[in-house]
Coordinates of C-alpha atoms and ligand atoms in Angstrom, one line a residue:
M1 CA 17.9 -41.5 -21.4
A2 CA 16.9 -37.9 -23.0
Y3 CA 13.7 -36.5 -22.3
E4 CA 11.4 -36.9 -24.9
L5 CA 8.7 -35.0 -27.0
A6 CA 5.0 -36.9 -26.1
P7 CA 2.6 -36.3 -29.7
L8 CA -0.4 -33.8 -28.3
P9 CA -2.8 -36.5 -26.9
Y10 CA -6.2 -34.8 -29.7
D11 CA -5.1 -32.9 -32.9
Y12 CA -3.4 -30.0 -33.2
S13 CA -6.9 -28.1 -34.8
A14 CA -9.3 -29.5 -31.9
L15 CA -9.1 -27.2 -29.0
E16 CA -9.6 -24.0 -31.8
P17 CA -11.9 -21.8 -31.7
F18 CA -10.5 -21.1 -28.3
I19 CA -7.0 -21.8 -29.2
D20 CA -5.7 -21.8 -32.8
T21 CA -4.6 -24.2 -34.7
E22 CA -0.7 -22.3 -36.1
T23 CA -0.4 -21.6 -32.1
M24 CA -1.0 -25.4 -30.7
H25 CA 1.9 -26.7 -34.2
L26 CA 4.5 -23.6 -33.8
H27 CA 3.7 -24.0 -28.9
H28 CA 4.1 -28.0 -28.9
D29 CA 6.6 -28.6 -32.3
K30 CA 8.5 -25.8 -31.5
H31 CA 8.4 -24.4 -28.0
H32 CA 8.5 -27.6 -25.6
Q33 CA 11.1 -29.7 -28.3
A34 CA 13.1 -26.6 -28.1
Y35 CA 12.8 -26.8 -23.7
I36 CA 13.6 -30.8 -24.2
N37 CA 16.5 -30.1 -26.0
N38 CA 18.4 -27.9 -23.6
V39 CA 17.5 -29.4 -20.8
N40 CA 19.4 -33.0 -22.5
A41 CA 22.4 -31.3 -23.9
A42 CA 22.2 -29.2 -20.3
L43 CA 22.2 -33.2 -19.1
A44 CA 23.9 -34.8 -21.0
N45 CA 27.0 -35.0 -19.2
H46 CA 24.9 -35.7 -15.9
P47 CA 23.4 -39.8 -16.7
A48 CA 22.0 -39.9 -13.1
L49 CA 20.3 -36.7 -13.3
A50 CA 19.4 -37.6 -16.4
A51 CA 17.7 -40.8 -15.6
L52 CA 14.9 -39.2 -13.0
S53 CA 12.0 -37.7 -13.6
V54 CA 12.3 -34.1 -14.9
D55 CA 9.5 -33.7 -12.1
D56 CA 11.7 -35.2 -9.6
L57 CA 14.2 -33.2 -11.1
L58 CA 12.6 -30.4 -10.2
R59 CA 11.9 -30.9 -7.0
D60 CA 14.9 -30.6 -5.8
L61 CA 16.9 -28.2 -7.2
N62 CA 19.7 -27.4 -5.5
K63 CA 21.5 -31.2 -6.0
I64 CA 21.8 -29.5 -9.8
P65 CA 25.1 -28.6 -10.2
D66 CA 26.5 -24.7 -10.5
D67 CA 27.2 -24.5 -14.1
I68 CA 23.6 -26.4 -15.5
R69 CA 21.0 -25.0 -12.8
T70 CA 19.9 -22.4 -14.5
T71 CA 20.0 -24.2 -17.6
V72 CA 17.2 -27.6 -15.7
R73 CA 15.2 -24.5 -13.9
N74 CA 14.3 -22.9 -17.4
N75 CA 14.3 -26.2 -19.9
G76 CA 13.3 -28.6 -17.3
G77 CA 9.9 -26.5 -15.9
G78 CA 9.2 -26.6 -19.7
H79 CA 9.4 -30.2 -20.6
S80 CA 7.8 -30.5 -17.4
N81 CA 4.8 -27.2 -17.1
H82 CA 4.2 -27.9 -20.9
T83 CA 3.3 -31.8 -20.3
A84 CA 1.2 -30.8 -17.7
F85 CA -0.5 -28.2 -20.2
W86 CA -1.3 -30.8 -23.2
N87 CA -3.0 -33.3 -20.5
L88 CA -5.1 -30.8 -19.1
M89 CA -7.2 -29.1 -22.2
G90 CA -9.0 -31.0 -24.4
P91 CA -11.8 -30.2 -27.0
A92 CA -13.8 -28.2 -25.6
G93 CA -18.2 -30.2 -25.8
S94 CA -16.8 -33.2 -25.7
H95 CA -17.1 -35.0 -22.4
G96 CA -15.6 -33.5 -18.9
I97 CA -14.0 -30.7 -21.9
G98 CA -15.0 -26.9 -20.3
G99 CA -18.2 -26.6 -18.6
A100 CA -18.6 -27.0 -14.6
P101 CA -15.8 -28.8 -12.5
T102 CA -16.0 -32.3 -12.0
G103 CA -15.9 -34.4 -9.5
A104 CA -13.9 -34.1 -6.2
I105 CA -12.5 -30.8 -7.2
A106 CA -15.6 -29.3 -7.7
A107 CA -16.5 -29.9 -3.9
Q108 CA -13.2 -28.0 -2.8
I109 CA -13.4 -25.0 -4.7
Q110 CA -16.8 -24.8 -3.4
A111 CA -15.6 -25.2 -0.3
D112 CA -11.9 -22.7 -0.6
F113 CA -13.6 -20.2 -3.0
G114 CA -17.9 -20.1 -2.6
D115 CA -19.0 -21.5 -6.7
F116 CA -16.6 -21.8 -10.2
E117 CA -17.2 -18.0 -11.0
A118 CA -15.3 -16.9 -7.6
F119 CA -12.5 -19.0 -8.3
K120 CA -12.3 -18.4 -12.2
K121 CA -12.1 -14.7 -11.3
A122 CA -9.1 -15.6 -8.5
F123 CA -7.1 -17.6 -10.9
N124 CA -7.6 -15.1 -14.5
D125 CA -6.7 -12.5 -11.6
T126 CA -3.6 -13.7 -10.5
A127 CA -3.0 -15.4 -14.0
A128 CA -3.4 -11.8 -15.8
K129 CA -1.3 -10.1 -13.4
Q130 CA 2.2 -12.3 -13.7
F131 CA 4.4 -9.4 -14.7
G132 CA 5.9 -11.0 -18.4
S133 CA 5.6 -14.6 -19.3
G134 CA 4.7 -17.4 -16.7
W135 CA 1.9 -19.1 -15.8
G136 CA -0.8 -19.1 -13.7
W137 CA -1.6 -22.1 -10.8
L138 CA -3.8 -23.7 -8.9
V139 CA -1.8 -26.2 -6.0
F140 CA -3.1 -27.6 -2.6
Q141 CA -1.3 -26.1 0.4
N142 CA -1.9 -26.7 4.5
G143 CA -5.1 -28.3 3.4
K144 CA -6.6 -25.7 1.1
L145 CA -6.3 -24.9 -2.7
R146 CA -4.6 -21.8 -3.5
V147 CA -4.0 -19.8 -6.9
M148 CA -0.7 -18.5 -7.2
S149 CA 1.5 -17.9 -10.5
T150 CA 5.4 -17.8 -10.9
A151 CA 7.7 -16.1 -13.5
N152 CA 9.8 -17.7 -16.8
Q153 CA 9.1 -21.9 -16.6
D154 CA 9.0 -22.0 -12.5
S155 CA 6.9 -24.7 -11.4
P156 CA 5.8 -25.4 -8.3
L157 CA 7.0 -28.0 -7.4
S158 CA 10.2 -26.8 -6.9
Q159 CA 8.4 -25.3 -4.2
G160 CA 7.1 -27.9 -2.9
L161 CA 4.1 -28.5 -4.1
Y162 CA 1.6 -30.0 -7.3
P163 CA 0.6 -27.8 -9.9
I164 CA -3.3 -29.5 -9.9
L165 CA -4.0 -27.1 -13.0
G166 CA -1.9 -24.4 -14.5
N167 CA -1.8 -21.8 -17.3
D168 CA 0.6 -20.7 -19.7
V169 CA 0.6 -17.4 -19.7
W170 CA 3.6 -16.7 -22.0
E171 CA 2.8 -14.2 -25.5
H172 CA 3.5 -17.8 -27.3
A173 CA 0.7 -19.2 -25.9
Y174 CA -1.9 -16.7 -27.2
Y175 CA -0.3 -14.1 -29.4
L176 CA -1.1 -15.6 -33.1
K177 CA -4.2 -14.9 -31.4
Y178 CA -4.9 -12.4 -28.7
Q179 CA -2.2 -10.4 -29.2
N180 CA -1.9 -7.4 -26.5
R181 CA -5.5 -9.0 -24.8
R182 CA -4.1 -11.6 -22.1
P183 CA -8.0 -11.3 -20.1
E184 CA -9.5 -12.7 -23.6
Y185 CA -7.3 -15.6 -23.3
L186 CA -6.9 -16.3 -19.6
A187 CA -11.4 -15.8 -19.7
A188 CA -11.5 -18.5 -23.1
W189 CA -9.5 -20.9 -22.1
W190 CA -12.1 -22.2 -19.6
N191 CA -13.6 -23.9 -22.3
V192 CA -10.8 -26.6 -23.4
V193 CA -10.3 -27.2 -19.4
N194 CA -10.5 -31.4 -18.8
W195 CA -11.8 -31.8 -15.7
A196 CA -10.7 -35.6 -15.4
E197 CA -7.5 -35.0 -15.2
V198 CA -7.6 -31.8 -13.3
N199 CA -8.8 -34.2 -10.7
K200 CA -7.2 -37.0 -11.9
R201 CA -3.7 -34.2 -10.3
F202 CA -5.6 -33.0 -7.3
A203 CA -5.3 -36.8 -6.0
V204 CA -1.6 -36.5 -6.8
A205 CA -1.4 -33.2 -5.2
K206 CA -3.8 -34.2 -1.7
G207 CA -1.3 -37.7 -1.2
Ligands
MN1 MN1 5.0 -21.9 -23.8

């Protein structure tokens, strides 16, 4: 069963002015679709692998045949990462979107980082320093939250870690509006973070 692109859970303009409408069209309809097309093509002759969820594929890359492993890592990673990313955002000012964290993740952030400002700084610094294309992540490891980054479309799932929160720092995610000003994009992005979804993913990460 080939993977399919789900529609955005909100309008293309819903993240304005922090993420612009044109970026959302290109990012979702073109970039995410391309990752899906590429991973589907790679798995076309591997029905047993294609039957797995994309997250399960990424959890054990060693089970992917050599000749398609890099394609699956990059494009399956792209599919998984972007699926999480769309759902981790929502219209600024809506209930539970932007502003301070809520629920269990708020308490864990306070315990592990001191306060929300310190957490945002740690996350943004890590994402800003990722050289070239990649992602900034929040994961839960050994009972603590940790910020990390990966290159390309590498998923924390391939390191045995479940991504709780992730921000895309490929230039395609921000260049039309922010050009080379990645830190400005990183700072603005917190206005559209969906804390209910973060809490849902935190519950999964805790197991
Ligand atoms: Mn992207």
